[in-house]
PDB file of C-alpha atoms in Angstrom:
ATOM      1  CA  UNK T   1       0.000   0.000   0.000  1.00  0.00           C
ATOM      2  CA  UNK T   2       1.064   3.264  -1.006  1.00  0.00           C
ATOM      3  CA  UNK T   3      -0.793   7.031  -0.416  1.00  0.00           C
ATOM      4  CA  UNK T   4       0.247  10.448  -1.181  1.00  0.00           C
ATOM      5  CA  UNK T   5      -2.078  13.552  -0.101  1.00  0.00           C
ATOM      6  CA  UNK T   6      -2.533  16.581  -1.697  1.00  0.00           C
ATOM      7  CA  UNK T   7      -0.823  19.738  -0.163  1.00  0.00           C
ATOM      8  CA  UNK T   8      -4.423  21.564   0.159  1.00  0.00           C
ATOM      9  CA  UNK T   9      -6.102  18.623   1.455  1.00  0.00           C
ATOM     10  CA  UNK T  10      -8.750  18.566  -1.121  1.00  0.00           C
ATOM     11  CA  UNK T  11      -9.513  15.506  -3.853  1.00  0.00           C
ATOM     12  CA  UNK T  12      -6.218  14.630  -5.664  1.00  0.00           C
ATOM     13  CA  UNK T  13      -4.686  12.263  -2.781  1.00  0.00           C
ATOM     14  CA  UNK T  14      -3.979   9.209  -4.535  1.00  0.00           C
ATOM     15  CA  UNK T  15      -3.188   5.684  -2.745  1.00  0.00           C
ATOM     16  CA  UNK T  16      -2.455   2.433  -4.451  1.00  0.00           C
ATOM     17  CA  UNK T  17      -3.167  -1.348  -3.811  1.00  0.00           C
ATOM     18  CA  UNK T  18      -1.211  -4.717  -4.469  1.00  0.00           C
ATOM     19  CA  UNK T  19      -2.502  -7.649  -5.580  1.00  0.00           C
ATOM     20  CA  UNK T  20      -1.717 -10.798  -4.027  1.00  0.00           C
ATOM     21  CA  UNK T  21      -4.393 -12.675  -6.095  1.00  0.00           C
ATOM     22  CA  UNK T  22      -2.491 -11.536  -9.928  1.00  0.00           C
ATOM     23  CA  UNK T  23      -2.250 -14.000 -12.320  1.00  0.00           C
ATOM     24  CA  UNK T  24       1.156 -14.188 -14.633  1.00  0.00           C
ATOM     25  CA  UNK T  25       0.197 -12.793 -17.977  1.00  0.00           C
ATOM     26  CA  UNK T  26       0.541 -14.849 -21.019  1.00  0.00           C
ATOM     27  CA  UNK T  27       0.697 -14.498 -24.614  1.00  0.00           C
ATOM     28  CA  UNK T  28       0.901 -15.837 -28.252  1.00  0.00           C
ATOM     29  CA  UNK T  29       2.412 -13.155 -30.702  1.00  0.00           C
ATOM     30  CA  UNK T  30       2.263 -13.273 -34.451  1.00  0.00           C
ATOM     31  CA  UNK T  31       4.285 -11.295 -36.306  1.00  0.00           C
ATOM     32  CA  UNK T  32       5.316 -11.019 -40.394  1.00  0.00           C
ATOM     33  CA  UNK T  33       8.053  -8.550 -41.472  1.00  0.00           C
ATOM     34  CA  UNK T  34       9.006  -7.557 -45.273  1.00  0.00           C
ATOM     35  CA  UNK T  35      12.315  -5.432 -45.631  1.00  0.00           C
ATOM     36  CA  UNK T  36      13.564  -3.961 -48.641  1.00  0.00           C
ATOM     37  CA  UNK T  37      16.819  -1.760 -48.949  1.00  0.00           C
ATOM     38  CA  UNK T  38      17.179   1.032 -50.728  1.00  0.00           C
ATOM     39  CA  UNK T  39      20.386   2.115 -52.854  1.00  0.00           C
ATOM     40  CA  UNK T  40      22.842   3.732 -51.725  1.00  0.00           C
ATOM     41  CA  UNK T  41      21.483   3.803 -48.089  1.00  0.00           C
ATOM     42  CA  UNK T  42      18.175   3.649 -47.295  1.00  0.00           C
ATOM     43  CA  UNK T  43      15.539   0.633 -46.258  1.00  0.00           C
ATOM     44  CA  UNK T  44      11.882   0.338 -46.631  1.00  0.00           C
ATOM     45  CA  UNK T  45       9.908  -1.961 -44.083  1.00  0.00           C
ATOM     46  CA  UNK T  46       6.604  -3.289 -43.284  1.00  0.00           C
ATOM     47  CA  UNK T  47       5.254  -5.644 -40.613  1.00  0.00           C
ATOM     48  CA  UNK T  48       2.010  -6.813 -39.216  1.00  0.00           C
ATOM     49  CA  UNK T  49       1.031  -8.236 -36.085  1.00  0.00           C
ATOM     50  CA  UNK T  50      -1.203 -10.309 -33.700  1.00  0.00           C
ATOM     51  CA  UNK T  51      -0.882 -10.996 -30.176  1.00  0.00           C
ATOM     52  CA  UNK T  52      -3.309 -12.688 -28.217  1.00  0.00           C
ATOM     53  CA  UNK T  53      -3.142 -12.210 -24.511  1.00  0.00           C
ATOM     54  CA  UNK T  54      -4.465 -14.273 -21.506  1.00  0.00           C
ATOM     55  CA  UNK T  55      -4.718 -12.656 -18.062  1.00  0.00           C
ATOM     56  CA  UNK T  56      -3.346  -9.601 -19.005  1.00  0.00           C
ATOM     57  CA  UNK T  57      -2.835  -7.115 -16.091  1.00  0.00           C
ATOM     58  CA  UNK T  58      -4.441  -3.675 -15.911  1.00  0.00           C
ATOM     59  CA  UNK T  59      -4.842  -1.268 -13.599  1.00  0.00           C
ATOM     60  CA  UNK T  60      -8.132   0.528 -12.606  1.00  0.00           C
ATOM     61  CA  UNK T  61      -9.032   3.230 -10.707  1.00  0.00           C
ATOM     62  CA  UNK T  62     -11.387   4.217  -8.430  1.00  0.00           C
ATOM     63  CA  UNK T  63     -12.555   6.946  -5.718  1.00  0.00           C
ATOM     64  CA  UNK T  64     -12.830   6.229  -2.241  1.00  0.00           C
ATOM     65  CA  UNK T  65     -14.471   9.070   0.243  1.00  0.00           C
ATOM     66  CA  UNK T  66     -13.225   9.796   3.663  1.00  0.00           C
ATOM     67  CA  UNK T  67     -10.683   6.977   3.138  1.00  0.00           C
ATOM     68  CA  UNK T  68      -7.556   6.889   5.936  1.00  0.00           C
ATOM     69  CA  UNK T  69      -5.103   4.876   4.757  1.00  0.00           C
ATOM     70  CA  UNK T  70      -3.668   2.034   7.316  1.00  0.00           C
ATOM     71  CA  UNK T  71      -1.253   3.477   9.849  1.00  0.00           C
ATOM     72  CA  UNK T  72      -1.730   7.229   8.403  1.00  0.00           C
ATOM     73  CA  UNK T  73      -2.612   9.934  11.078  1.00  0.00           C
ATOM     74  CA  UNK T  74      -5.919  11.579  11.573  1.00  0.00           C
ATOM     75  CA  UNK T  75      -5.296  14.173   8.960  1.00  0.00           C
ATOM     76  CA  UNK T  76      -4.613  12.184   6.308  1.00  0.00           C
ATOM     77  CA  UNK T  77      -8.714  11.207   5.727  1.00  0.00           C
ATOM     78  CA  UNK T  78     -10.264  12.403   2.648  1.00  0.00           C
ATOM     79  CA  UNK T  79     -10.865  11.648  -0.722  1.00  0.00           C
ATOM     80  CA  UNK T  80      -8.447   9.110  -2.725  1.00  0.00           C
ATOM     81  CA  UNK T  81      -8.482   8.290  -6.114  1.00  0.00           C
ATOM     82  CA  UNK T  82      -7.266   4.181  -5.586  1.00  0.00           C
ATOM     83  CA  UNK T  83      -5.394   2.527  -8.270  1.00  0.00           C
ATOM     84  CA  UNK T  84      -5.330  -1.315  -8.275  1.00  0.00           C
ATOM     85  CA  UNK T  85      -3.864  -3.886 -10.868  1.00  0.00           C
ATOM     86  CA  UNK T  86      -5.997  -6.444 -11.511  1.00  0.00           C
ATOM     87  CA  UNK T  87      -6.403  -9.249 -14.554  1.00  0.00           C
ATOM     88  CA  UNK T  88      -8.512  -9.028 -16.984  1.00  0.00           C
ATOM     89  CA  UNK T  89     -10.053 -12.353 -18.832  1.00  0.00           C
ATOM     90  CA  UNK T  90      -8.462 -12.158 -22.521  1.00  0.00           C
ATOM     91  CA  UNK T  91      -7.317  -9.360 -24.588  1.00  0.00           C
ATOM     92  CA  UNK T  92      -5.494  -9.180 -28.182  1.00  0.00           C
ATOM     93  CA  UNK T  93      -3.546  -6.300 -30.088  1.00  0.00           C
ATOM     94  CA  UNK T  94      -3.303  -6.098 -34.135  1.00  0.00           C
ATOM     95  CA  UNK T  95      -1.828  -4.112 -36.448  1.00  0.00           C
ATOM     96  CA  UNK T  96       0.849  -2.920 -38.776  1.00  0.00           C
ATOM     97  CA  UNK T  97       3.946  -0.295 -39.549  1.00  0.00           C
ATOM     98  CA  UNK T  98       5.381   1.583 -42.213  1.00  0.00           C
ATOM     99  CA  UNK T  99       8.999   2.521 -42.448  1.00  0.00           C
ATOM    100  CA  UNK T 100      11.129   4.131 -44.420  1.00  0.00           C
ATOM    101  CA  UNK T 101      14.849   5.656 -44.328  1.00  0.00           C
ATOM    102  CA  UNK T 102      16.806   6.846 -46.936  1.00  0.00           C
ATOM    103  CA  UNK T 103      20.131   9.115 -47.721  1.00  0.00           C
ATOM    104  CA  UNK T 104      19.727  10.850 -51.173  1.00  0.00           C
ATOM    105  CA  UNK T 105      23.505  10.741 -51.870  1.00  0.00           C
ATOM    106  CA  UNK T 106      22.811  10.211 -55.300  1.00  0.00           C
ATOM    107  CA  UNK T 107      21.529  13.803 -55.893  1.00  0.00           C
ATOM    108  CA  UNK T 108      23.460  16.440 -57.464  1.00  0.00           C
ATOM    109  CA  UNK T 109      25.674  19.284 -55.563  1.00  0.00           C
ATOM    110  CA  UNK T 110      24.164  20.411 -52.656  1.00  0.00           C
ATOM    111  CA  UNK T 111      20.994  18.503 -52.458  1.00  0.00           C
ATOM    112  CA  UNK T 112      22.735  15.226 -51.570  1.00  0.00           C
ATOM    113  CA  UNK T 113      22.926  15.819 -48.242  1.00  0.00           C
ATOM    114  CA  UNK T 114      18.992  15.706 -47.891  1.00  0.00           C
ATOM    115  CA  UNK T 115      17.804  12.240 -46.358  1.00  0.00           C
ATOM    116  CA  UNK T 116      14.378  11.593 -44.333  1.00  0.00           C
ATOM    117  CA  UNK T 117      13.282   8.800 -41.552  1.00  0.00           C
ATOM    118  CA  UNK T 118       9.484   8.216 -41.312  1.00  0.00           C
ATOM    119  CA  UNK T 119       7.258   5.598 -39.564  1.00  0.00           C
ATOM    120  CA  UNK T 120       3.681   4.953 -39.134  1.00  0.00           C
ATOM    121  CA  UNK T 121       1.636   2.698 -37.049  1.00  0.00           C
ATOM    122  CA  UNK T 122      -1.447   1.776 -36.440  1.00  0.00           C
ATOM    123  CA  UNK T 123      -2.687  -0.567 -33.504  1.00  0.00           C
ATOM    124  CA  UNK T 124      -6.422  -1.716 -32.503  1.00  0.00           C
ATOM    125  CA  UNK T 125      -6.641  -3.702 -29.329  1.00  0.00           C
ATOM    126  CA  UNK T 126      -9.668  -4.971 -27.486  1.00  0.00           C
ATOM    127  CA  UNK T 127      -9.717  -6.517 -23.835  1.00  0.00           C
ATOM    128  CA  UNK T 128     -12.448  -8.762 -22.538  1.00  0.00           C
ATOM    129  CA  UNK T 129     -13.660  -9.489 -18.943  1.00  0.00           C
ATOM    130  CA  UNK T 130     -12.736  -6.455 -16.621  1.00  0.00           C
ATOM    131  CA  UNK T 131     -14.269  -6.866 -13.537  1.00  0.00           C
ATOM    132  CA  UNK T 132     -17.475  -4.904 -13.366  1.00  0.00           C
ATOM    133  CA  UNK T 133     -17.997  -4.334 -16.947  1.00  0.00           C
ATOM    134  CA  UNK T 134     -18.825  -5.752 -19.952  1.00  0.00           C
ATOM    135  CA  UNK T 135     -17.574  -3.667 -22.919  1.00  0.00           C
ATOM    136  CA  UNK T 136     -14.471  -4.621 -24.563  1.00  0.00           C
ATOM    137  CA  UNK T 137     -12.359  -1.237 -24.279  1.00  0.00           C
ATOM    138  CA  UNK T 138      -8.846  -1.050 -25.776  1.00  0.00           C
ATOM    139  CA  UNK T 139      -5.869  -2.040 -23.909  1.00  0.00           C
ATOM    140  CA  UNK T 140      -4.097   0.570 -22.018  1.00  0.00           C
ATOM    141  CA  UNK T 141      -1.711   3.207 -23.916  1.00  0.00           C
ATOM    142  CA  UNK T 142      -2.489   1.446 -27.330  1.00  0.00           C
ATOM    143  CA  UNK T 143      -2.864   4.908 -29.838  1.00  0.00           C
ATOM    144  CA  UNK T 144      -4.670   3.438 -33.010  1.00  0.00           C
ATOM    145  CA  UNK T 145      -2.625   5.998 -34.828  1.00  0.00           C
ATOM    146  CA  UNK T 146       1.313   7.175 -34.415  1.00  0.00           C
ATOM    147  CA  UNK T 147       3.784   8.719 -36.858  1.00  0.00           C
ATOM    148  CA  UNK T 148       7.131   9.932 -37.372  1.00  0.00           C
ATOM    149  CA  UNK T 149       8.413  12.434 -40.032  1.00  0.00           C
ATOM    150  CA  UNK T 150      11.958  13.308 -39.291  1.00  0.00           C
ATOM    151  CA  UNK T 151      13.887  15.320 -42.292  1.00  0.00           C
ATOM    152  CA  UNK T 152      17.290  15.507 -42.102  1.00  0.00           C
ATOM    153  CA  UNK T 153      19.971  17.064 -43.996  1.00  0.00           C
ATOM    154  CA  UNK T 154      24.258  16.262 -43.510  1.00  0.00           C
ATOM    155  CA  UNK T 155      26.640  17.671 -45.988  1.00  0.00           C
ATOM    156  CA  UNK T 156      30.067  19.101 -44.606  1.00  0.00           C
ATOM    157  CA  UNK T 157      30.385  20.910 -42.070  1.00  0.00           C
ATOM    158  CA  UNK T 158      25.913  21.351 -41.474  1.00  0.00           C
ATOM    159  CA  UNK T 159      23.811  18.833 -39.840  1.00  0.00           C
ATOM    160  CA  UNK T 160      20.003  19.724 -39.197  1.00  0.00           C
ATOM    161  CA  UNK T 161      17.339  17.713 -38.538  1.00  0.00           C
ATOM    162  CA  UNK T 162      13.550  18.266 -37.900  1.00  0.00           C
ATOM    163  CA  UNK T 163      11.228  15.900 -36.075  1.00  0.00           C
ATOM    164  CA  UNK T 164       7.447  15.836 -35.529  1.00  0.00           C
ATOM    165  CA  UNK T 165       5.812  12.866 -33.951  1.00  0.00           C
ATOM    166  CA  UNK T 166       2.144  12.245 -33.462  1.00  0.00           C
ATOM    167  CA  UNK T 167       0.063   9.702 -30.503  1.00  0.00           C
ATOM    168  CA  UNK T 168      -3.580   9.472 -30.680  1.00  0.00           C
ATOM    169  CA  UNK T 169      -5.485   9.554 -27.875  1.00  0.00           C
ATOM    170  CA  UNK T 170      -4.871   6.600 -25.537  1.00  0.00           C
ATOM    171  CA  UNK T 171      -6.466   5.310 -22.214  1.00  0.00           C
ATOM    172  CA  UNK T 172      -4.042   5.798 -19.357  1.00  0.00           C
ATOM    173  CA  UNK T 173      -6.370   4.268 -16.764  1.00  0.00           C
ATOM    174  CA  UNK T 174      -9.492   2.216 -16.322  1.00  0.00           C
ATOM    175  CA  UNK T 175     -12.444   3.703 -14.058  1.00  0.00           C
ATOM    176  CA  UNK T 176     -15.940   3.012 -16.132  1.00  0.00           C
ATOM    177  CA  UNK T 177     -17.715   0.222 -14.356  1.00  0.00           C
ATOM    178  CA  UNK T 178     -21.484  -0.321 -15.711  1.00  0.00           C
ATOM    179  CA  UNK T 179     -24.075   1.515 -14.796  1.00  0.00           C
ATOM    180  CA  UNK T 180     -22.336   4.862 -13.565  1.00  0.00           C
ATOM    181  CA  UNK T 181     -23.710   8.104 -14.518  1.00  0.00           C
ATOM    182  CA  UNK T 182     -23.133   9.086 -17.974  1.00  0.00           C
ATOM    183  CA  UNK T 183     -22.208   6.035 -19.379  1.00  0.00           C
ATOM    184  CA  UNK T 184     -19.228   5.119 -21.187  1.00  0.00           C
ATOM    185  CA  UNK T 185     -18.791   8.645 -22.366  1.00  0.00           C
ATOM    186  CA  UNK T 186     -19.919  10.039 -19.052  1.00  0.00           C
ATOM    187  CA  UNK T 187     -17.879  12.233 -16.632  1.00  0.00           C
ATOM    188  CA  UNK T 188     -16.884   8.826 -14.570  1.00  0.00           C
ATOM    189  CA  UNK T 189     -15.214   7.554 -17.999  1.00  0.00           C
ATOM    190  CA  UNK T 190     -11.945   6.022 -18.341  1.00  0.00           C
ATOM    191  CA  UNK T 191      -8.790   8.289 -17.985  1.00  0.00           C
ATOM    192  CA  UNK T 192      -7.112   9.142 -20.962  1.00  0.00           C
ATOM    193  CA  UNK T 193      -4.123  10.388 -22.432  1.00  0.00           C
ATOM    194  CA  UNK T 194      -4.925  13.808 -24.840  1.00  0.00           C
ATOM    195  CA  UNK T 195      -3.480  13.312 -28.289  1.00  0.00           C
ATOM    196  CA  UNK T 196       0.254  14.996 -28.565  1.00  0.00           C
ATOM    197  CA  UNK T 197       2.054  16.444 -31.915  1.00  0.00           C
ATOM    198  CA  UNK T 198       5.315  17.162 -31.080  1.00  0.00           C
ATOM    199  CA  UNK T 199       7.727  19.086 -33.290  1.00  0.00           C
ATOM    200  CA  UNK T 200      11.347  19.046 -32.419  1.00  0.00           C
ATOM    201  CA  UNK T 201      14.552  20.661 -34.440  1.00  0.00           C
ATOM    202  CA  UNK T 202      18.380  20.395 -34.066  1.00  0.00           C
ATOM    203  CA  UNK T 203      20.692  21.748 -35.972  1.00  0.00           C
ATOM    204  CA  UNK T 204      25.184  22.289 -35.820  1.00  0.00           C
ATOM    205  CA  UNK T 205      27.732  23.909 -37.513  1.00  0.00           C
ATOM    206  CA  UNK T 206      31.640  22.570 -37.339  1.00  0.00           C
ATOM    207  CA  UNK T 207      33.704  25.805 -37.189  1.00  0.00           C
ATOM    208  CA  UNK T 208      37.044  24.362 -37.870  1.00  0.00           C
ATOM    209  CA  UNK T 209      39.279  21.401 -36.445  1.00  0.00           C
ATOM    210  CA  UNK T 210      38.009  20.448 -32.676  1.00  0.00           C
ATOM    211  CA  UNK T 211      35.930  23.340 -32.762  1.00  0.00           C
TER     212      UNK T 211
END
């Protein structure tokens, strides 16, 4: 057992549980990879996959009111949100990537130095048999979609490179159980992670020897 409490005292203390009753998680994965290269350096790649869980562990979340956590002082009663791992019945994951690398040395003058990395997956998942519900949400921190564009450019004495990466929405945490208010899409939902774009740029200049 493990508790934190807010500094004001008000609803964000947060304790967590073990679980001496967890199941070992088991799988069967499937997976089929195709990989071309590219002349003079560069590789193009493509895989799909299948993995079918049993047990898988998961971790939901919960409120408790005027909780005091054992062996905590007076003070530290209030609201908790509880996190607990527990194992769902049977889940599975599928999908595929994209990738593709490649150095365009073979381009006149200046332009040679121009090269790009890019990747793109997409993932569906579905688990079955969390306690106290009988949907079949998506297993935790599975995006459906995710890319990488990184263009880069070496030649000399310059090196730059740019990099934007995407994650779909994702659920960080299970709390839905059936019949709370609102339903699936309610207020008492499952916790998620927003969608994030991230754009990123380096870039360096060698002055002269060692410098």
């Amino acid at each position: 057992l493990q508790w934190t409490q807010s500094a004001n005292g008000g609803n964000r203390n947060a304790v967590s549980f073990g679980n001496a009753s967890l199941k070992a998680e088991t799988g069967d994965d499937f997976d089929v990879l195709f990989d071309h290269y590219l002349s003079p350096f560069g590789m193009f790649s493509a895989g799909y996959f299948y993995k079918r869980l049993a047990n898988p562990i998961i971790y939901t979340q919960f409120q408790l009111n005027n909780y005091l956590p054992p062996g905590a002082p007076p003070s530290a009663q209030g609201n908790y949100l509880a996190t607990e791992p527990v194992n769902a019945g049977s889940a599975w994951v599928s999908g595929f990537e994209l990738s593709y690398i490649h150095h365009f040395s073979m381009f006149p003058g200046a332009w040679s130095g121009l090269g790009i990395s890019a990747n793109y997956g997409y993932t569906d998942s579905s688990t079955s048999g969390i306690p106290g519900r009988s949907d079949h949400p998506r297993l935790l921190r599975t995006s459906p979609n995710a890319f990488n564009i990184s263009p880069t450019y070496d030649r000399g004495r310059f090196s730059v490179r740019v990099g934007m990466s995407y994650n779909q929405a994702s659920i960080y945490g299970y709390q839905y159980t059936d019949g709370l208010a609102g339903g699936i899409n309610g207020p008492l939902s499952d916790i998620y992670f927003y969608s994030h774009l991230q754009v990123d740029a380096q870039g360096s200049v060698r002055l002269t020897h060692g410098l």
